[in-house]
Amino acid sequence: MTTREQHIGKALAVVLGLLTIFGPISMDLYLPALPALTTELGATTSAAQLTVTACLLGLAIGQVVAGPLSDRLGRRRPLLAGVVAYLLTSVLCAVSPTIELLVAARFVQGLAAAVGIVIAQAAGRDLYSGGRLVRYYGRLTVLGGLAAIIGPVIGGQLASLTDWRGIFLFLGGVGAVILAATMLIFRETLPADRRVVGGVAHTGRDFRRLLSDRMFVGTVVITGFVNAALFAYLSGATYVLQGIYGLSPQGYSFAFGLNSLGFMAFGFVAGRLAESWSEKGTLVLGLLMTLVGAGALLATAVLHLSLVAMVLSLLTMVSGVAVTTPPATSLALASYPDIAGTASSLLGCARFAFGGLAAPLVGLAGADDATPLGLVTVLSAAVAATTYVILLRDEASGAPHPAADGAPSSVVNVPAGVPDPVSTTLLPSRAGQERTPV
């Protein structure tokens, strides 16, 4: 066992998992107290909803900033700075006297939370390759689903014990726990000899390098649009299930929990399936599930079918999103170990940016019509599937994906079905190698 392998254990896995839930808990935990927040600050409903939008924007933009910084400075320093900023802005949210200050604080809180998300992905690429890499991303998907389940539940319980300010203080406490765990357990995963050198111009070249790769662009667009369907569900499901189908809050929680359990289970299965079968085949399966679920959702809305049909449609669609996530993430980052942070940042930005744009569209026809939700999800799934056909199908048909320009020669792409010789080892250090500008 190598020295670097000895640092990979359950403790580090737990810390990386905690970083993954930064985004979900920041979004979900305070939502049960949103009406009380609106009343206390004398804000309009739309102004209060800006606190959600601001966090989403922060989560998207923050990853674009944090990813390249972590490629240049290493993972640990930006991570510590991000967690400290998260802790402080959570406290600022708790003491905000006006809705305007709260919106601004939520934006910065999203920026800070984004650091944890992108570094959890990039650190995985630092440490793993091949089958172990896609299995790792499968676990991150499961944790995201778990956070989606427990976030609203914990938020609801906290709302019965404290006000919205107390909930933000609780988030600050979560930040403090993650800060302590990071300081004690997280060690640098990107050695100095593997870091990117250069300034803003160099980062621009890295972005151009990524955006000139059909495989990378295809997986980013697919990730963005399937997450647009997911965020549309998160935004509209409460109005559909409670407003149209008359579920009680407890019934809605059960339906929401069922979908989240499906997300977790299929995310776990997808990681294993992509490892043992085919990453691209698993991605196609997930896209088909998402498209079928979204189509059934639209048909259910138009034909006014039963609650069972609606719940099964949502479950199929959400599970499809979970199946696409591990293989899409692995395919996007596989050829870029030298700029994994930058690559992860674009992938994460697409998730939250596309989701943030799609979420408001589901309410265009009012709270008593599920047709917009069906249309948004069908359109999102259809664009994702079309993107695969246009950008990825030719590469998936037999020719191995070539290493991107500037990728180290130690990274190899193995056709589906052939055992990956590096899938059970860590990437070797690139001592003495330096990328040339493109």
Tab-separated table of C-alpha atoms in Angstrom:
chain	number	residue	atom	x	y	z
A	1	MET	CA	0.000	0.000	0.000
A	2	THR	CA	1.317	3.414	-0.937
A	3	THR	CA	1.633	6.350	1.415
A	4	ARG	CA	-1.247	8.206	-0.206
A	5	GLU	CA	-3.517	5.170	-0.006
A	6	GLN	CA	-3.058	5.064	3.762
A	7	HIS	CA	-4.796	8.418	4.105
A	8	ILE	CA	-7.989	7.126	2.459
A	9	GLY	CA	-10.258	5.689	5.088
A	10	LYS	CA	-13.697	5.945	6.600
A	11	ALA	CA	-12.931	9.216	8.372
A	12	LEU	CA	-11.988	10.999	5.152
A	13	ALA	CA	-14.976	9.459	3.381
A	14	VAL	CA	-17.253	10.892	6.089
A	15	VAL	CA	-15.741	14.367	5.718
A	16	LEU	CA	-16.136	14.304	1.934
A	17	GLY	CA	-19.725	13.167	2.426
A	18	LEU	CA	-20.403	16.049	4.811
A	19	LEU	CA	-19.072	18.480	2.218
A	20	THR	CA	-21.531	17.033	-0.291
A	21	ILE	CA	-24.568	17.877	1.853
A	22	PHE	CA	-23.597	21.558	2.132
A	23	GLY	CA	-25.861	22.552	-0.746
A	24	PRO	CA	-28.961	20.466	0.087
A	25	ILE	CA	-29.138	21.427	3.751
A	26	SER	CA	-28.569	25.088	2.936
A	27	MET	CA	-31.550	24.949	0.578
A	28	ASP	CA	-33.981	22.714	2.481
A	29	LEU	CA	-33.531	23.262	6.183
A	30	TYR	CA	-35.124	26.693	6.585
A	31	LEU	CA	-37.977	26.283	4.070
A	32	PRO	CA	-40.590	25.284	6.711
A	33	ALA	CA	-39.937	28.641	8.424
A	34	LEU	CA	-40.130	30.717	5.230
A	35	PRO	CA	-43.674	32.037	5.886
A	36	ALA	CA	-42.706	33.162	9.406
A	37	LEU	CA	-39.569	34.800	8.039
A	38	THR	CA	-41.673	36.697	5.487
A	39	THR	CA	-44.004	38.020	8.175
A	40	GLU	CA	-41.340	39.011	10.682
A	41	LEU	CA	-39.247	40.948	8.166
A	42	GLY	CA	-42.306	42.577	6.597
A	43	ALA	CA	-41.366	41.232	3.175
A	44	THR	CA	-43.432	40.193	0.186
A	45	THR	CA	-43.611	36.533	-0.767
A	46	SER	CA	-41.565	37.137	-3.910
A	47	ALA	CA	-38.888	38.970	-1.911
A	48	ALA	CA	-38.692	36.107	0.572
A	49	GLN	CA	-38.373	33.611	-2.282
A	50	LEU	CA	-35.337	35.570	-3.443
A	51	THR	CA	-33.520	34.074	-0.460
A	52	VAL	CA	-33.847	30.700	-2.219
A	53	THR	CA	-32.830	32.090	-5.605
A	54	ALA	CA	-29.828	33.916	-4.118
A	55	CYS	CA	-28.535	30.719	-2.523
A	56	LEU	CA	-28.944	28.825	-5.798
A	57	LEU	CA	-27.026	31.497	-7.685
A	58	GLY	CA	-24.292	31.427	-5.062
A	59	LEU	CA	-24.044	27.643	-5.314
A	60	ALA	CA	-23.662	27.911	-9.109
A	61	ILE	CA	-21.216	30.831	-9.279
A	62	GLY	CA	-19.181	29.730	-6.275
A	63	GLN	CA	-18.197	26.473	-7.922
A	64	VAL	CA	-16.820	28.267	-10.985
A	65	VAL	CA	-14.604	30.306	-8.667
A	66	ALA	CA	-13.630	27.601	-6.182
A	67	GLY	CA	-12.773	24.901	-8.715
A	68	PRO	CA	-9.940	26.731	-10.521
A	69	LEU	CA	-8.644	28.112	-7.211
A	70	SER	CA	-8.380	24.606	-5.795
A	71	ASP	CA	-6.440	23.458	-8.884
A	72	ARG	CA	-3.956	26.268	-8.269
A	73	LEU	CA	-3.762	26.400	-4.449
A	74	GLY	CA	-4.606	22.834	-3.529
A	75	ARG	CA	-7.868	21.563	-2.046
A	76	ARG	CA	-7.362	22.193	1.667
A	77	ARG	CA	-6.831	25.977	1.852
A	78	PRO	CA	-9.840	26.974	-0.285
A	79	LEU	CA	-11.935	24.417	1.587
A	80	LEU	CA	-11.061	25.825	5.000
A	81	ALA	CA	-11.761	29.364	3.778
A	82	GLY	CA	-15.113	28.263	2.366
A	83	VAL	CA	-16.223	26.496	5.547
A	84	VAL	CA	-15.267	29.493	7.710
A	85	ALA	CA	-17.195	31.796	5.359
A	86	TYR	CA	-20.191	29.455	5.553
A	87	LEU	CA	-20.150	29.542	9.339
A	88	LEU	CA	-19.952	33.345	9.452
A	89	THR	CA	-22.621	33.960	6.822
A	90	SER	CA	-24.980	31.531	8.569
A	91	VAL	CA	-24.693	33.687	11.679
A	92	LEU	CA	-25.188	36.817	9.559
A	93	CYS	CA	-28.378	35.283	8.131
A	94	ALA	CA	-29.605	34.631	11.672
A	95	VAL	CA	-29.157	38.253	12.776
A	96	SER	CA	-30.279	39.954	9.533
A	97	PRO	CA	-32.701	42.805	10.349
A	98	THR	CA	-33.988	43.253	6.769
A	99	ILE	CA	-34.905	41.036	3.848
A	100	GLU	CA	-32.322	42.809	1.678
A	101	LEU	CA	-29.455	41.900	3.986
A	102	LEU	CA	-30.758	38.349	4.295
A	103	VAL	CA	-30.840	37.925	0.505
A	104	ALA	CA	-27.251	39.187	0.255
A	105	ALA	CA	-26.126	36.912	3.092
A	106	ARG	CA	-27.838	33.933	1.469
A	107	PHE	CA	-25.956	34.605	-1.766
A	108	VAL	CA	-22.620	34.577	0.059
A	109	GLN	CA	-23.703	31.505	2.019
A	110	GLY	CA	-24.319	29.762	-1.312
A	111	LEU	CA	-20.887	30.834	-2.568
A	112	ALA	CA	-19.287	29.344	0.542
A	113	ALA	CA	-21.297	26.102	0.395
A	114	ALA	CA	-20.243	25.664	-3.239
A	115	VAL	CA	-16.620	25.271	-2.152
A	116	GLY	CA	-17.425	22.092	-0.242
A	117	ILE	CA	-19.410	20.594	-3.123
A	118	VAL	CA	-16.789	21.162	-5.807
A	119	ILE	CA	-13.870	20.040	-3.652
A	120	ALA	CA	-15.651	16.833	-2.639
A	121	GLN	CA	-15.889	16.010	-6.360
A	122	ALA	CA	-12.370	17.145	-7.220
A	123	ALA	CA	-10.787	15.327	-4.267
A	124	GLY	CA	-12.441	12.130	-5.461
A	125	ARG	CA	-10.782	12.591	-8.851
A	126	ASP	CA	-7.461	13.220	-7.079
A	127	LEU	CA	-7.713	9.923	-5.223
A	128	TYR	CA	-9.583	7.528	-7.484
A	129	SER	CA	-9.816	6.403	-11.081
A	130	GLY	CA	-11.717	3.836	-13.099
A	131	GLY	CA	-14.335	1.792	-11.264
A	132	ARG	CA	-13.523	3.232	-7.852
A	133	LEU	CA	-14.127	6.740	-9.165
A	134	VAL	CA	-17.630	6.043	-10.479
A	135	ARG	CA	-18.440	4.118	-7.283
A	136	TYR	CA	-17.354	7.167	-5.284
A	137	TYR	CA	-19.665	9.449	-7.277
A	138	GLY	CA	-22.459	6.958	-6.739
A	139	ARG	CA	-21.998	7.348	-2.999
A	140	LEU	CA	-22.090	11.130	-3.298
A	141	THR	CA	-25.403	10.779	-5.147
A	142	VAL	CA	-26.767	8.632	-2.318
A	143	LEU	CA	-25.700	11.219	0.252
A	144	GLY	CA	-27.383	13.969	-1.745
A	145	GLY	CA	-30.605	11.972	-1.677
A	146	LEU	CA	-30.251	11.357	2.051
A	147	ALA	CA	-29.798	15.090	2.649
A	148	ALA	CA	-32.941	15.739	0.604
A	149	ILE	CA	-34.853	13.369	2.903
A	150	ILE	CA	-33.604	14.556	6.265
A	151	GLY	CA	-33.342	18.266	5.392
A	152	PRO	CA	-37.075	19.072	5.371
A	153	VAL	CA	-37.688	16.690	8.287
A	154	ILE	CA	-35.040	18.305	10.485
A	155	GLY	CA	-36.178	21.746	9.347
A	156	GLY	CA	-39.755	20.979	10.324
A	157	GLN	CA	-38.688	19.755	13.758
A	158	LEU	CA	-36.466	22.785	14.293
A	159	ALA	CA	-39.336	25.088	13.263
A	160	SER	CA	-41.383	23.638	16.118
A	161	LEU	CA	-38.582	24.373	18.595
A	162	THR	CA	-37.159	27.669	17.370
A	163	ASP	CA	-37.732	30.436	14.840
A	164	TRP	CA	-36.047	30.926	11.454
A	165	ARG	CA	-33.126	32.701	13.115
A	166	GLY	CA	-32.495	29.639	15.247
A	167	ILE	CA	-32.474	27.468	12.128
A	168	PHE	CA	-29.715	29.588	10.592
A	169	LEU	CA	-27.778	29.342	13.848
A	170	PHE	CA	-28.161	25.573	13.571
A	171	LEU	CA	-26.664	25.774	10.071
A	172	GLY	CA	-23.791	27.738	11.578
A	173	GLY	CA	-23.319	24.920	14.075
A	174	VAL	CA	-23.216	22.411	11.211
A	175	GLY	CA	-20.551	24.582	9.609
A	176	ALA	CA	-18.542	24.560	12.846
A	177	VAL	CA	-18.680	20.748	13.018
A	178	ILE	CA	-17.565	20.442	9.401
A	179	LEU	CA	-14.773	22.970	10.018
A	180	ALA	CA	-13.467	20.943	12.959
A	181	ALA	CA	-13.671	17.697	10.984
A	182	THR	CA	-11.899	19.279	8.028
A	183	MET	CA	-9.086	20.657	10.148
A	184	LEU	CA	-8.548	17.336	11.942
A	185	ILE	CA	-9.052	14.833	9.139
A	186	PHE	CA	-8.828	16.374	5.681
A	187	ARG	CA	-5.298	16.314	4.345
A	188	GLU	CA	-4.229	17.788	1.038
A	189	THR	CA	-5.215	15.489	-1.850
A	190	LEU	CA	-3.520	17.521	-4.599
A	191	PRO	CA	0.288	17.599	-4.157
A	192	ALA	CA	2.149	20.748	-5.150
A	193	ASP	CA	3.755	19.072	-8.172
A	194	ARG	CA	0.339	18.351	-9.666
A	195	ARG	CA	-1.106	21.847	-9.278
A	196	VAL	CA	-1.861	24.293	-12.054
A	197	VAL	CA	0.375	27.344	-12.330
A	198	GLY	CA	-0.644	30.666	-13.858
A	199	GLY	CA	-3.256	33.343	-13.391
A	200	VAL	CA	-6.628	34.274	-14.831
A	201	ALA	CA	-5.455	33.853	-18.435
A	202	HIS	CA	-4.343	30.316	-17.670
A	203	THR	CA	-7.716	29.558	-16.103
A	204	GLY	CA	-9.367	30.872	-19.255
A	205	ARG	CA	-7.302	28.463	-21.325
A	206	ASP	CA	-8.376	25.614	-19.047
A	207	PHE	CA	-12.028	26.522	-19.569
A	208	ARG	CA	-11.531	26.672	-23.339
A	209	ARG	CA	-9.808	23.301	-23.226
A	210	LEU	CA	-12.777	21.784	-21.427
A	211	LEU	CA	-15.385	23.436	-23.632
A	212	SER	CA	-13.684	22.158	-26.799
A	213	ASP	CA	-14.173	18.532	-25.682
A	214	ARG	CA	-17.423	16.993	-26.984
A	215	MET	CA	-17.513	14.399	-24.207
A	216	PHE	CA	-17.136	16.992	-21.471
A	217	VAL	CA	-19.612	19.465	-22.966
A	218	GLY	CA	-22.124	16.689	-23.565
A	219	THR	CA	-21.996	15.414	-19.987
A	220	VAL	CA	-22.253	18.954	-18.584
A	221	VAL	CA	-25.323	19.765	-20.704
A	222	ILE	CA	-26.925	16.425	-19.836
A	223	THR	CA	-26.240	17.006	-16.135
A	224	GLY	CA	-27.690	20.512	-16.336
A	225	PHE	CA	-30.928	19.482	-18.008
A	226	VAL	CA	-31.661	16.384	-15.908
A	227	ASN	CA	-31.125	18.542	-12.844
A	228	ALA	CA	-33.489	21.125	-14.339
A	229	ALA	CA	-36.117	18.367	-14.260
A	230	LEU	CA	-35.150	17.538	-10.666
A	231	PHE	CA	-35.351	21.163	-9.472
A	232	ALA	CA	-38.685	21.579	-11.260
A	233	TYR	CA	-39.919	18.616	-9.223
A	234	LEU	CA	-38.556	20.071	-5.979
A	235	SER	CA	-40.198	23.410	-6.730
A	236	GLY	CA	-43.568	22.116	-7.911
A	237	ALA	CA	-44.218	18.830	-6.118
A	238	THR	CA	-45.603	20.424	-2.963
A	239	TYR	CA	-48.227	22.390	-4.946
A	240	VAL	CA	-49.151	19.368	-7.073
A	241	LEU	CA	-49.364	16.778	-4.313
A	242	GLN	CA	-50.971	18.990	-1.667
A	243	GLY	CA	-52.846	21.572	-3.732
A	244	ILE	CA	-54.173	19.346	-6.532
A	245	TYR	CA	-54.268	15.882	-4.958
A	246	GLY	CA	-55.101	17.074	-1.444
A	247	LEU	CA	-52.356	15.308	0.456
A	248	SER	CA	-51.825	16.363	4.056
A	249	PRO	CA	-48.370	17.603	5.085
A	250	GLN	CA	-47.725	14.131	6.488
A	251	GLY	CA	-48.855	12.513	3.240
A	252	TYR	CA	-46.672	14.850	1.247
A	253	SER	CA	-43.709	14.033	3.483
A	254	PHE	CA	-44.306	10.325	2.815
A	255	ALA	CA	-44.444	10.840	-0.968
A	256	PHE	CA	-41.378	13.093	-0.867
A	257	GLY	CA	-39.528	10.557	1.250
A	258	LEU	CA	-40.450	7.759	-1.172
A	259	ASN	CA	-38.990	9.696	-4.097
A	260	SER	CA	-35.863	10.532	-2.118
A	261	LEU	CA	-35.419	6.888	-1.167
A	262	GLY	CA	-35.726	6.036	-4.851
A	263	PHE	CA	-33.087	8.646	-5.630
A	264	MET	CA	-30.732	7.139	-3.063
A	265	ALA	CA	-31.313	3.531	-4.054
A	266	PHE	CA	-30.937	4.104	-7.783
A	267	GLY	CA	-27.911	6.353	-7.265
A	268	PHE	CA	-26.208	3.535	-5.379
A	269	VAL	CA	-27.190	0.941	-7.984
A	270	ALA	CA	-26.018	3.221	-10.809
A	271	GLY	CA	-22.558	3.524	-9.293
A	272	ARG	CA	-22.238	-0.251	-9.088
A	273	LEU	CA	-23.798	-0.804	-12.511
A	274	ALA	CA	-21.558	1.713	-14.255
A	275	GLU	CA	-18.519	0.110	-12.641
A	276	SER	CA	-19.368	-3.484	-13.617
A	277	TRP	CA	-21.196	-2.904	-16.907
A	278	SER	CA	-20.755	0.396	-18.760
A	279	GLU	CA	-20.685	4.045	-17.795
A	280	LYS	CA	-22.267	5.144	-21.067
A	281	GLY	CA	-24.826	2.335	-20.998
A	282	THR	CA	-25.836	3.331	-17.464
A	283	LEU	CA	-26.109	6.955	-18.581
A	284	VAL	CA	-28.464	5.970	-21.430
A	285	LEU	CA	-30.572	3.923	-19.007
A	286	GLY	CA	-30.887	6.919	-16.687
A	287	LEU	CA	-31.873	9.228	-19.533
A	288	LEU	CA	-34.562	6.790	-20.673
A	289	MET	CA	-35.944	6.526	-17.132
A	290	THR	CA	-36.008	10.310	-16.798
A	291	LEU	CA	-37.754	10.738	-20.152
A	292	VAL	CA	-40.330	8.015	-19.448
A	293	GLY	CA	-41.067	9.415	-15.993
A	294	ALA	CA	-41.419	12.972	-17.297
A	295	GLY	CA	-43.653	11.818	-20.151
A	296	ALA	CA	-45.877	9.910	-17.730
A	297	LEU	CA	-45.979	12.981	-15.495
A	298	LEU	CA	-47.197	15.171	-18.370
A	299	ALA	CA	-49.793	12.569	-19.385
A	300	THR	CA	-50.992	12.323	-15.784
A	301	ALA	CA	-51.374	16.118	-15.576
A	302	VAL	CA	-53.191	16.474	-18.903
A	303	LEU	CA	-55.503	13.492	-18.396
A	304	HIS	CA	-56.043	14.166	-14.656
A	305	LEU	CA	-55.008	10.645	-13.694
A	306	SER	CA	-54.867	9.300	-10.155
A	307	LEU	CA	-52.480	10.110	-7.330
A	308	VAL	CA	-50.819	6.715	-7.766
A	309	ALA	CA	-49.987	7.559	-11.385
A	310	MET	CA	-48.528	10.916	-10.333
A	311	VAL	CA	-46.372	9.442	-7.558
A	312	LEU	CA	-45.076	6.627	-9.786
A	313	SER	CA	-44.266	9.118	-12.564
A	314	LEU	CA	-42.325	11.331	-10.162
A	315	LEU	CA	-40.528	8.314	-8.686
A	316	THR	CA	-39.449	7.086	-12.135
A	317	MET	CA	-38.223	10.512	-13.211
A	318	VAL	CA	-36.314	11.257	-9.989
A	319	SER	CA	-34.743	7.793	-9.992
A	320	GLY	CA	-33.677	8.364	-13.600
A	321	VAL	CA	-31.883	11.550	-12.585
A	322	ALA	CA	-30.071	9.572	-9.886
A	323	VAL	CA	-28.986	6.929	-12.417
A	324	THR	CA	-27.479	9.539	-14.761
A	325	THR	CA	-25.454	11.336	-12.080
A	326	PRO	CA	-22.561	8.923	-11.265
A	327	PRO	CA	-21.672	7.990	-14.872
A	328	ALA	CA	-22.088	11.571	-16.130
A	329	THR	CA	-19.782	12.910	-13.420
A	330	SER	CA	-17.181	10.202	-13.997
A	331	LEU	CA	-17.235	10.646	-17.785
A	332	ALA	CA	-16.876	14.417	-17.410
A	333	LEU	CA	-13.849	14.259	-15.107
A	334	ALA	CA	-12.105	11.102	-16.326
A	335	SER	CA	-9.661	12.823	-18.699
A	336	TYR	CA	-8.903	15.823	-16.476
A	337	PRO	CA	-7.053	14.790	-13.304
A	338	ASP	CA	-4.777	17.836	-13.688
A	339	ILE	CA	-7.700	20.320	-13.605
A	340	ALA	CA	-10.320	18.274	-11.757
A	341	GLY	CA	-11.404	21.298	-9.718
A	342	THR	CA	-12.043	23.422	-12.803
A	343	ALA	CA	-13.906	20.577	-14.514
A	344	SER	CA	-15.980	19.914	-11.376
A	345	SER	CA	-16.866	23.597	-11.141
A	346	LEU	CA	-18.498	23.682	-14.579
A	347	LEU	CA	-20.375	20.487	-13.852
A	348	GLY	CA	-21.679	21.813	-10.534
A	349	CYS	CA	-22.499	25.214	-11.992
A	350	ALA	CA	-24.662	23.566	-14.650
A	351	ARG	CA	-26.585	21.615	-12.009
A	352	PHE	CA	-27.604	24.632	-9.977
A	353	ALA	CA	-27.848	27.211	-12.780
A	354	PHE	CA	-30.121	25.083	-14.971
A	355	GLY	CA	-32.114	24.028	-11.924
A	356	GLY	CA	-32.508	27.601	-10.730
A	357	LEU	CA	-33.812	28.680	-14.137
A	358	ALA	CA	-36.277	25.797	-14.401
A	359	ALA	CA	-37.747	25.971	-10.895
A	360	PRO	CA	-39.845	29.173	-11.321
A	361	LEU	CA	-41.386	27.950	-14.595
A	362	VAL	CA	-43.542	25.278	-12.958
A	363	GLY	CA	-45.845	27.880	-11.393
A	364	LEU	CA	-46.648	29.839	-14.548
A	365	ALA	CA	-50.183	28.450	-14.802
A	366	GLY	CA	-50.964	28.725	-11.097
A	367	ALA	CA	-50.903	26.286	-8.224
A	368	ASP	CA	-53.860	24.192	-9.445
A	369	ASP	CA	-52.353	22.966	-12.724
A	370	ALA	CA	-49.582	20.368	-12.991
A	371	THR	CA	-49.206	20.753	-16.765
A	372	PRO	CA	-46.296	23.266	-16.572
A	373	LEU	CA	-44.388	20.847	-14.324
A	374	GLY	CA	-44.916	18.099	-16.878
A	375	LEU	CA	-43.868	20.323	-19.781
A	376	VAL	CA	-40.701	21.575	-18.059
A	377	THR	CA	-39.607	18.061	-17.092
A	378	VAL	CA	-40.366	16.565	-20.515
A	379	LEU	CA	-38.523	19.357	-22.314
A	380	SER	CA	-35.532	19.049	-19.973
A	381	ALA	CA	-35.343	15.255	-20.340
A	382	ALA	CA	-35.767	15.476	-24.123
A	383	VAL	CA	-32.944	18.014	-24.492
A	384	ALA	CA	-30.679	15.866	-22.297
A	385	ALA	CA	-31.398	12.773	-24.407
A	386	THR	CA	-30.899	14.716	-27.650
A	387	THR	CA	-27.571	15.998	-26.362
A	388	TYR	CA	-26.419	12.436	-25.830
A	389	VAL	CA	-27.380	11.495	-29.382
A	390	ILE	CA	-25.639	14.520	-30.909
A	391	LEU	CA	-22.478	14.780	-28.802
A	392	LEU	CA	-21.827	11.439	-27.117
A	393	ARG	CA	-23.317	8.632	-29.211
A	394	ASP	CA	-20.538	8.532	-31.815
A	395	GLU	CA	-17.872	8.366	-29.134
A	396	ALA	CA	-19.844	5.710	-27.289
A	397	SER	CA	-20.197	3.502	-30.365
A	398	GLY	CA	-16.730	2.005	-30.195
A	399	ALA	CA	-13.896	4.498	-30.350
A	400	PRO	CA	-12.368	5.136	-26.941
A	401	HIS	CA	-12.550	8.700	-25.764
A	402	PRO	CA	-9.166	10.306	-26.481
A	403	ALA	CA	-7.366	12.012	-23.651
A	404	ALA	CA	-7.958	15.717	-23.760
A	405	ASP	CA	-5.123	17.913	-24.904
A	406	GLY	CA	-2.747	18.348	-22.030
A	407	ALA	CA	-4.032	15.419	-19.996
A	408	PRO	CA	-1.280	13.355	-18.431
A	409	SER	CA	-0.282	10.197	-20.216
A	410	SER	CA	-0.987	8.162	-17.092
A	411	VAL	CA	-4.721	8.580	-17.668
A	412	VAL	CA	-6.088	5.950	-20.011
A	413	ASN	CA	-9.591	5.389	-21.307
A	414	VAL	CA	-10.660	1.776	-21.489
A	415	PRO	CA	-13.533	0.579	-23.682
A	416	ALA	CA	-16.635	-0.722	-21.935
A	417	GLY	CA	-16.306	-4.320	-20.798
A	418	VAL	CA	-12.514	-4.294	-20.537
A	419	PRO	CA	-11.123	-4.318	-16.984
A	420	ASP	CA	-9.541	-1.012	-16.078
A	421	PRO	CA	-5.952	-1.662	-14.974
A	422	VAL	CA	-5.928	1.419	-12.735
A	423	SER	CA	-9.401	1.017	-11.251
A	424	THR	CA	-8.028	-0.284	-7.978
A	425	THR	CA	-5.067	2.036	-7.674
A	426	LEU	CA	-4.496	5.685	-7.077
A	427	LEU	CA	-3.273	8.000	-9.762
A	428	PRO	CA	0.507	8.325	-9.712
A	429	SER	CA	2.102	11.627	-8.905
A	430	ARG	CA	3.071	13.740	-11.886
A	431	ALA	CA	6.357	14.933	-10.486
A	432	GLY	CA	8.313	17.059	-12.888
A	433	GLN	CA	5.498	17.339	-15.411
A	434	GLU	CA	4.099	20.681	-16.355
A	435	ARG	CA	1.269	21.435	-18.757
A	436	THR	CA	1.993	23.616	-21.721
A	437	PRO	CA	-0.443	26.413	-22.552
A	438	VAL	CA	-2.907	25.624	-25.305
